[in-house]
Short mmCIF file of C-alpha atoms in Angstrom, two decimals:
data_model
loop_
_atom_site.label_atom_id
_atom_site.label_comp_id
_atom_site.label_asym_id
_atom_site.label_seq_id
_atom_site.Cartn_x
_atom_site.Cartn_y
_atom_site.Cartn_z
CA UNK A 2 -190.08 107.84 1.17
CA UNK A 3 -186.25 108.29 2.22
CA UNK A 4 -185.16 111.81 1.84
CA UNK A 5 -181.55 112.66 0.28
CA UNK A 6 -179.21 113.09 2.45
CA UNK A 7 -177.59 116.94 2.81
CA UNK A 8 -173.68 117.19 3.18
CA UNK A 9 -172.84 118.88 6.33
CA UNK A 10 -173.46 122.22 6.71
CA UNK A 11 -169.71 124.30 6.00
CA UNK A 12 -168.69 121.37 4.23
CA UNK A 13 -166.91 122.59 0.91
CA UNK A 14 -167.09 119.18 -0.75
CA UNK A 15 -169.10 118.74 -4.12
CA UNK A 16 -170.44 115.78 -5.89
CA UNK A 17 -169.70 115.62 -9.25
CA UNK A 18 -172.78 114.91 -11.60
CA UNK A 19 -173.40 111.44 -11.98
CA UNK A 20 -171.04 110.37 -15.51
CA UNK A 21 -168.53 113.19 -15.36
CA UNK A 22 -164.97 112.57 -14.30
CA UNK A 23 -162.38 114.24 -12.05
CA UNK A 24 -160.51 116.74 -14.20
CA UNK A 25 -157.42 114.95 -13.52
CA UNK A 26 -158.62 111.78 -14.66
CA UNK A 27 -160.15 113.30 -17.83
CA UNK A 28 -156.44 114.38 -18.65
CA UNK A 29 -155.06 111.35 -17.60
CA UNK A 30 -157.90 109.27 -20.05
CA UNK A 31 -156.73 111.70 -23.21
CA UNK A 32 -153.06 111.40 -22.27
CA UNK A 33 -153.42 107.70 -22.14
CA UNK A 34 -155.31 107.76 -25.78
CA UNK A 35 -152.77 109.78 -27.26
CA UNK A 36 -150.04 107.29 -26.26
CA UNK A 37 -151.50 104.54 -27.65
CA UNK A 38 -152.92 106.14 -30.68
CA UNK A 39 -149.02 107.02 -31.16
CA UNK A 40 -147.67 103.82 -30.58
CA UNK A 41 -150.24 102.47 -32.97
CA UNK A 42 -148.98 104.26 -35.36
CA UNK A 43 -145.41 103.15 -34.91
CA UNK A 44 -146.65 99.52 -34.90
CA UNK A 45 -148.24 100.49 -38.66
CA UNK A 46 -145.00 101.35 -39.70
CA UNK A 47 -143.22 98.74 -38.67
CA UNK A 48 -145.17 96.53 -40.27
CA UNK A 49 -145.09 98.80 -43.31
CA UNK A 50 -141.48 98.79 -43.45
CA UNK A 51 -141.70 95.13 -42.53
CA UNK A 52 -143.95 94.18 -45.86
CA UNK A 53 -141.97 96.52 -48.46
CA UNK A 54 -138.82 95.42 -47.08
CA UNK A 55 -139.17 92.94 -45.24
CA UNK A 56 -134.95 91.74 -45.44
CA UNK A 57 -133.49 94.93 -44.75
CA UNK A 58 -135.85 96.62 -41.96
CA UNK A 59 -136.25 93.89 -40.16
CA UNK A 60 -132.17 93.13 -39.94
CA UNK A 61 -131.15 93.66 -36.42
CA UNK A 62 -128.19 96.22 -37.68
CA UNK A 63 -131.21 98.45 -39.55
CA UNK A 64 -133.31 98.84 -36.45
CA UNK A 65 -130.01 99.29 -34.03
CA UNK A 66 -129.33 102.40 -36.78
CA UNK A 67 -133.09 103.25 -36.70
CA UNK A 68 -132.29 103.77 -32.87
CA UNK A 69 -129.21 105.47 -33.14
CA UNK A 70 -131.01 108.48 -35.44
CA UNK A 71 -133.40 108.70 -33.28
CA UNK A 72 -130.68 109.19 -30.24
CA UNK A 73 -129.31 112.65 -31.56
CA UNK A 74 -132.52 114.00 -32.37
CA UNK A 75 -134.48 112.54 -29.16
CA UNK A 76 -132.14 114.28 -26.82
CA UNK A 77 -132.78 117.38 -29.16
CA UNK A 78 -136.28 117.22 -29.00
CA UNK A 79 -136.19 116.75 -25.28
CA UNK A 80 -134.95 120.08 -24.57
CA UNK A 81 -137.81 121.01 -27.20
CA UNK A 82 -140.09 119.83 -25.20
CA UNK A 83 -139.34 122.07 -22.39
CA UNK A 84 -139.29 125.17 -24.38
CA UNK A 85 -142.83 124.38 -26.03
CA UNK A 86 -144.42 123.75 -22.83
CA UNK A 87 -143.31 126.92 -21.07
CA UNK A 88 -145.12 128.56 -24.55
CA UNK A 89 -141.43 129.28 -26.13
CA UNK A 90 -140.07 128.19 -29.49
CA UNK A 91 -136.31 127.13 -30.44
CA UNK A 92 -135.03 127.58 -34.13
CA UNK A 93 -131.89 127.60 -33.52
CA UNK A 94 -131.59 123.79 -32.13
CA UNK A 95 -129.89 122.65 -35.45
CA UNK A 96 -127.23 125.37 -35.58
CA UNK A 97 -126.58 124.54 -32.27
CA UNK A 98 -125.49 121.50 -32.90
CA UNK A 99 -123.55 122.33 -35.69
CA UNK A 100 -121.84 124.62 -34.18
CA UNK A 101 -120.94 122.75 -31.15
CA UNK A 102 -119.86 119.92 -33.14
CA UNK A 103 -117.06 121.35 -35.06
CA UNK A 104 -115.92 123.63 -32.37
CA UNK A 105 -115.79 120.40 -30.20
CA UNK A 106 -113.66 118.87 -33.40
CA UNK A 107 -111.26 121.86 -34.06
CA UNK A 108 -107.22 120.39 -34.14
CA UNK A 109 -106.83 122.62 -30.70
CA UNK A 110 -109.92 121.06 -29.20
CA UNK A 111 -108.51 117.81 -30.19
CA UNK A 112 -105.96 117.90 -28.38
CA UNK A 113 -107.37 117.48 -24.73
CA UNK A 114 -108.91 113.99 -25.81
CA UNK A 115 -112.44 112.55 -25.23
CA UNK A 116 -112.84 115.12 -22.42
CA UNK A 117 -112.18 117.87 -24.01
CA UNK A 118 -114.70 116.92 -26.57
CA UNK A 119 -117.33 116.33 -24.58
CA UNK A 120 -116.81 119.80 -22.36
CA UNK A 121 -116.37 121.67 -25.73
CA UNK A 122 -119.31 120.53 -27.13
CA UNK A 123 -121.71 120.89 -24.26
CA UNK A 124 -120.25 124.51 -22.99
CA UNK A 125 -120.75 125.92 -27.04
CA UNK A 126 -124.15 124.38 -26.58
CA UNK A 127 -125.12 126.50 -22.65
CA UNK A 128 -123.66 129.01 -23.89
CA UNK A 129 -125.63 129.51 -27.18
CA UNK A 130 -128.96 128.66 -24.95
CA UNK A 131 -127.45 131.33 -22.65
CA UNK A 132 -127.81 134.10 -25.22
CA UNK A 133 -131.43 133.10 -26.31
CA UNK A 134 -132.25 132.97 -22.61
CA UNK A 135 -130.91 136.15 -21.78
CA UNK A 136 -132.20 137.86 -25.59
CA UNK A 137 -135.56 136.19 -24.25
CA UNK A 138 -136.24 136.43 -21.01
CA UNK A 139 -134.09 139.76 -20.19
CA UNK A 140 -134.02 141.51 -23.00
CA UNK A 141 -137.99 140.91 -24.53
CA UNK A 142 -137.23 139.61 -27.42
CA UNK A 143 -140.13 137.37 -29.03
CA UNK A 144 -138.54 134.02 -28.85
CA UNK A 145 -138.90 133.48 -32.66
CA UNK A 146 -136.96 136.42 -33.56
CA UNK A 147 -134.26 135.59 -31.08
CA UNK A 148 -133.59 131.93 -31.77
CA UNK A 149 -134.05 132.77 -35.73
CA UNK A 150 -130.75 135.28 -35.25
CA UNK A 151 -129.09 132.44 -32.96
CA UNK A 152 -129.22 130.16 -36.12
CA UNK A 153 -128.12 132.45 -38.61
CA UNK A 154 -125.60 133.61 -36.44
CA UNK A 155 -124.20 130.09 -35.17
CA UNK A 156 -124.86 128.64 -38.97
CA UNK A 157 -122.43 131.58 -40.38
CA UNK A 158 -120.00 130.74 -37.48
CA UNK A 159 -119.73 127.16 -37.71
CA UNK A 160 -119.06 128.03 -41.65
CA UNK A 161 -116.40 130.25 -40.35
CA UNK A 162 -114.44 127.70 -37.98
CA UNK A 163 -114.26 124.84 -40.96
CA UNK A 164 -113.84 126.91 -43.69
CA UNK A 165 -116.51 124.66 -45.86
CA UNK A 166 -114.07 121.77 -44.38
CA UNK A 167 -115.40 118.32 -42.78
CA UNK A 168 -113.13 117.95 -39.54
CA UNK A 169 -112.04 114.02 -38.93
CA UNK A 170 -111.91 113.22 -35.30
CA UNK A 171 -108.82 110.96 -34.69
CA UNK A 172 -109.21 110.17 -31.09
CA UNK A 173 -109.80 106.32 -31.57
CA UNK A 174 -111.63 106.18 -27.77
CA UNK A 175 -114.42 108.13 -29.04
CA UNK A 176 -114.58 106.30 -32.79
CA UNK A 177 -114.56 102.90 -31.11
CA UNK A 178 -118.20 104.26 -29.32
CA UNK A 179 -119.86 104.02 -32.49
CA UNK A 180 -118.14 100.53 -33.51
CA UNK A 181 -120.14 97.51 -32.50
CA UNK A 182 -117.54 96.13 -30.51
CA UNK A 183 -119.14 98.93 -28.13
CA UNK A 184 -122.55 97.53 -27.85
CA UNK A 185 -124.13 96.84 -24.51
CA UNK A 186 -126.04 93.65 -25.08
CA UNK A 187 -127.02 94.89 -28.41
CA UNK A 188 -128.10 98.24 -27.78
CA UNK A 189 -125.51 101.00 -29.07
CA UNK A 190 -124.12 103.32 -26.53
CA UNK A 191 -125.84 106.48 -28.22
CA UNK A 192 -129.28 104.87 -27.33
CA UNK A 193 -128.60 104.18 -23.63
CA UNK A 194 -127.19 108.28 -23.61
CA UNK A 195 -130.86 108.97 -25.30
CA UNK A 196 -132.71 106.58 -22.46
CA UNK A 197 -131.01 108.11 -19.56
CA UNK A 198 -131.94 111.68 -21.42
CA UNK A 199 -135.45 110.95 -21.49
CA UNK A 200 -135.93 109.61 -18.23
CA UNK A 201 -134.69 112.12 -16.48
CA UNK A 202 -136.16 114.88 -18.76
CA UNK A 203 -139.29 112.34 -17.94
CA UNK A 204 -138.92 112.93 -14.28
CA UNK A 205 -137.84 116.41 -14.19
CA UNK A 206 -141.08 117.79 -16.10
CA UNK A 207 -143.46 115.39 -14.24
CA UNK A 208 -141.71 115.17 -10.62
CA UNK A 209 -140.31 118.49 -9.72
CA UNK A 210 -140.83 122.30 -9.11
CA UNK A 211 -139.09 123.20 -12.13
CA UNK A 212 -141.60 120.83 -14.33
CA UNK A 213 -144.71 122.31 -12.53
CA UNK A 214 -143.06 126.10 -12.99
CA UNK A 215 -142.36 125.26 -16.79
CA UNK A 216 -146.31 124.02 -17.13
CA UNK A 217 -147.60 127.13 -15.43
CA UNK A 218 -145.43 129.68 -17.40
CA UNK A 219 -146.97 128.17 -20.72
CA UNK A 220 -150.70 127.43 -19.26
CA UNK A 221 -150.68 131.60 -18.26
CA UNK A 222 -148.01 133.68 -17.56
CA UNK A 223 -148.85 136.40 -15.61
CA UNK A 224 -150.74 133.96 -13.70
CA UNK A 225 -147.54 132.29 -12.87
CA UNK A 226 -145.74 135.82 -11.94
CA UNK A 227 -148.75 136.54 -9.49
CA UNK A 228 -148.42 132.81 -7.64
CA UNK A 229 -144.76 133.94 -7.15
CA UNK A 230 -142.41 132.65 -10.17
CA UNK A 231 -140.07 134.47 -11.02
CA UNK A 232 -141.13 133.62 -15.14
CA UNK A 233 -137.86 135.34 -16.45
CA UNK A 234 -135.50 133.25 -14.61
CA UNK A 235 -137.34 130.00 -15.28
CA UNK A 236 -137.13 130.78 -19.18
CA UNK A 237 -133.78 131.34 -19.18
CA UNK A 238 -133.21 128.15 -17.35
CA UNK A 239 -135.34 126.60 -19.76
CA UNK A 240 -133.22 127.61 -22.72
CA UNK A 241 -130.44 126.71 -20.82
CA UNK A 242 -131.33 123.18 -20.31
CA UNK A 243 -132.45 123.35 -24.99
CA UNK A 244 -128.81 124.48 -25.23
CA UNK A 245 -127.29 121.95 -23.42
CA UNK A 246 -129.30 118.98 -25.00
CA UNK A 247 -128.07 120.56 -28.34
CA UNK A 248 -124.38 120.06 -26.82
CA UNK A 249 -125.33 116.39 -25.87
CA UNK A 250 -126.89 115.80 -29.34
CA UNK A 251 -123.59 117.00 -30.81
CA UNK A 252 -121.36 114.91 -28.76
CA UNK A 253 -123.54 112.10 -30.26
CA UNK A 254 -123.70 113.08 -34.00
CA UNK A 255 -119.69 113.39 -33.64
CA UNK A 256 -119.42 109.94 -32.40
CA UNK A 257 -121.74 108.74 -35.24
CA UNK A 258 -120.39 110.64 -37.80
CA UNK A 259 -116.18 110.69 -36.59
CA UNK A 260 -116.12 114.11 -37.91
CA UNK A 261 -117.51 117.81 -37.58
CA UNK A 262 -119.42 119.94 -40.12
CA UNK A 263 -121.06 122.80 -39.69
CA UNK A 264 -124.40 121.38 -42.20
CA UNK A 265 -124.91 119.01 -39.09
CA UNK A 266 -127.68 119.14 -37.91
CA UNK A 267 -129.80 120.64 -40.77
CA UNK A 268 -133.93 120.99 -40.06
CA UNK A 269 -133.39 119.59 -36.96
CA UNK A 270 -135.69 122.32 -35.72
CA UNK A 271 -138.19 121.26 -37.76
CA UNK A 272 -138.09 117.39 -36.72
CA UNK A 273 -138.03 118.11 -32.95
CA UNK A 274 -140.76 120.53 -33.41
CA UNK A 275 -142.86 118.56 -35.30
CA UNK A 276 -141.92 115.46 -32.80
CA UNK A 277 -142.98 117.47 -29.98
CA UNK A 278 -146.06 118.46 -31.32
CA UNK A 279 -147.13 114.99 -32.51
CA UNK A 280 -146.29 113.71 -29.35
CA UNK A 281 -148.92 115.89 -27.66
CA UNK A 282 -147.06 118.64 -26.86
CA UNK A 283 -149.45 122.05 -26.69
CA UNK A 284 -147.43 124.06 -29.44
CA UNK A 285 -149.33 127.43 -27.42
CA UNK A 286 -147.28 126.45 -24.06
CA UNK A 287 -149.39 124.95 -21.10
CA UNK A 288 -149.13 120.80 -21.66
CA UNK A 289 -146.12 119.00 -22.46
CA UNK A 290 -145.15 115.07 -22.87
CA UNK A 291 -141.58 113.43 -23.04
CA UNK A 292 -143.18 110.46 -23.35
CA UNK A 293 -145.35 111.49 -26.62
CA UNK A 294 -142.54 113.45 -28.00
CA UNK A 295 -139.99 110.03 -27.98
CA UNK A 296 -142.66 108.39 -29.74
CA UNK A 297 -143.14 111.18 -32.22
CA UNK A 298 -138.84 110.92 -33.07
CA UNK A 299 -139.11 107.45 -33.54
CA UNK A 300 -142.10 107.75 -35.64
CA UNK A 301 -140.33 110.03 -37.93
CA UNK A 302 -136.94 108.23 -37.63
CA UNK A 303 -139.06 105.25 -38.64
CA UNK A 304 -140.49 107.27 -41.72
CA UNK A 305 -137.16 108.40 -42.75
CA UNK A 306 -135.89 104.64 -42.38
CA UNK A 307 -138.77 103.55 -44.60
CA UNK A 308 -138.33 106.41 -47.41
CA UNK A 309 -134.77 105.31 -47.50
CA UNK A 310 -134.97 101.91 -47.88
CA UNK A 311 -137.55 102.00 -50.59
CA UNK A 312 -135.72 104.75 -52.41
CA UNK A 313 -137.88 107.70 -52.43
CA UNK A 314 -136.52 111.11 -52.88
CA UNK A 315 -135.67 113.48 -49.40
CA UNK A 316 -138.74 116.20 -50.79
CA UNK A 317 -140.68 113.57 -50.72
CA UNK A 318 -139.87 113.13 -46.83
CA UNK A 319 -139.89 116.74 -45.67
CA UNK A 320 -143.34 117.23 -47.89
CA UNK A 321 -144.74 113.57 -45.55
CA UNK A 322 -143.28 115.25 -42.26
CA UNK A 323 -144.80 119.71 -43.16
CA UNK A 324 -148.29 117.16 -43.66
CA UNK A 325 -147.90 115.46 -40.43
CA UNK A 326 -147.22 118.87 -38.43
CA UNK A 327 -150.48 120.47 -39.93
CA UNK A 328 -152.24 117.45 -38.96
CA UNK A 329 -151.28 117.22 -35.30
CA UNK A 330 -151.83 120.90 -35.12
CA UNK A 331 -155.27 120.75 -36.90
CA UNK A 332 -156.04 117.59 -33.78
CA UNK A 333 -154.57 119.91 -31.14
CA UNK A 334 -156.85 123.07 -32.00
CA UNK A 335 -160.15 120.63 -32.48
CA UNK A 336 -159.20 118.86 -29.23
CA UNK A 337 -158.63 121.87 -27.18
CA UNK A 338 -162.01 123.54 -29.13
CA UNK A 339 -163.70 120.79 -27.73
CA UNK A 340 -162.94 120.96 -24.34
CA UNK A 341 -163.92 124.45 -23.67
#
């Protein structure tokens, strides 16, 4: 009778039991699941959307606008993304963008053309993620407390700066962007911005230091203090990087739009949130997907698209989009109760 074989004596190698899988590849089977489940779902709609309306969804201008919604959000919901994973929250996303919009549309700002634009409205948007960082990581503040002040705060000064006013931009370099004269074989410009966003938001979380840092900070802390980050920094950067996809996302919305008001960008904290989450995003801190949370914008771009189109009322939206968040949270809980 053959005897079994014994590994070699000081050898720290172990055989896994016969059926179970690497850890890594366990992750990477769920991860894959959850992609497909998601882009499943975004097939449904479209054929939803393409069977109740079958003229208008499936016109090539509605989907090209279906893509350029989901462009200002997405890059929003990137930065998201970051902030969830390191166990953080961001409320203040949509006053960001409000307020960096008409700041970045003011006569003065105006005045120093596209550039000045652009600058303005990605400096209002560091600078507000400066002050959560700082509030945050510096100062102890619990994250929702923070960001809740940052969006009354920026909310009551973007109110300020228009005075209640719409601001028309009338620099006709930047309106021409959202003309389709503009289009790169088809696609608007906004969506290439939102592509080159997400991949390297894509790479940064899954290919560098900083991603790894932002996924240990969520998974445990104090953990990640003892391996030697330095956890305050890295939320601040964090915050940091929110703020300035805010200022990105504004720069779109005042292309789209031509003008400034400070109610852009209302519940967009809500819609990145809930397309982070969706997307597979851990809302405790500890996992996070750019890929998931793309597909979670354009699922509830789609939605919104659909709603629209067959003329259903906007509480009838946000009550289809609080249901979807408790869902995805109710999956995340049962999923990670299972795997303990």
């Amino acid at each position: 009778m053959t005897q079994p074989v014994s590994p070699p004596r000081g050898s720290t190698d172990k055989v896994p039991p016969m059926g179970e899988l690497p850890a890594w590849r366990t992750l990477a089977a769920r991860a894959d699941v959850r992609t497909l489940s998601l882009l499943g779902v975004l097939v449904a709609l479209i054929v939803i959307g393409g069977i109740t309306k079958p003229d208008e969804f499936l016109d090539i201008r509605n989907l090209q606008l279906v893509l350029t919604q989901a462009s200002v959000i997405g890059v929003v919901t990137v930065g998201m993304t970051f902030v969830i994973t390191s166990g953080g929250i961001d409320l203040s996303v949509g006053a960001i963008v409000a307020l960096s919009s008409v700041w970045a549309t003011t006569v003065a700002t105006q005045e120093y053309g596209f550039a000045g634009i652009l600058f303005t409205a990605v400096l209002v948007g560091v600078g507000c993620g400066l002050v959560n960082g700082l509030l945050i990581a510096y100062g102890g503040m619990v994250p929702f407390i923070a960001t809740l002040a940052m969006l009354a705060s920026a909310r009551g000064l973007a109110l300020q700066i228009t005075d209640g006013r719409t601001q028309i931009v009338t620099i006709d370099g930047l309106l021409k962007l959202g003309e389709r004269d503009s289009y790169i074989l088809g696609i608007p410009p906004l969506v290439l911005v939102f592509a080159v966003v997400t991949i390297i938001g894509w790479l940064i979380l899954n290919r560098t230091t900083f991603g790894r840092r932002t996924v240990a900070v969520g998974g445990n802390a104090e953990a990640a203090r003892l391996a030697g980050i330095d956890v305050r920094r890295q939320r601040l950067y964090l915050y940091l990087l929110s703020g300035l996809c805010c200022g990105i996302a504004a720069f779109l919305l005042i292309i789209l739009s031509g003008s400034g008001q400070n109610t852009n960008g209302n519940l967009y904290e809500l819609d990145a949130i809930a397309a982070a989450i969706i997307g597979g995003t851990l809302l405790s801190g500890g996992r996070g997907t750019i890929t998931g949370s793309v597909l979670g914008v354009l699922i509830f771009t789609t939605i919104t698209n659909i709603f629209a189109l067959n003329n259903l009322q906007s509480d009838v939206q946000q009550i289809a989009k609080g249901a979807i968040i408790v869902a995805a949270v109710l999956v995340q809980r049962r999923t990670a109760a299972s795997s303990t």
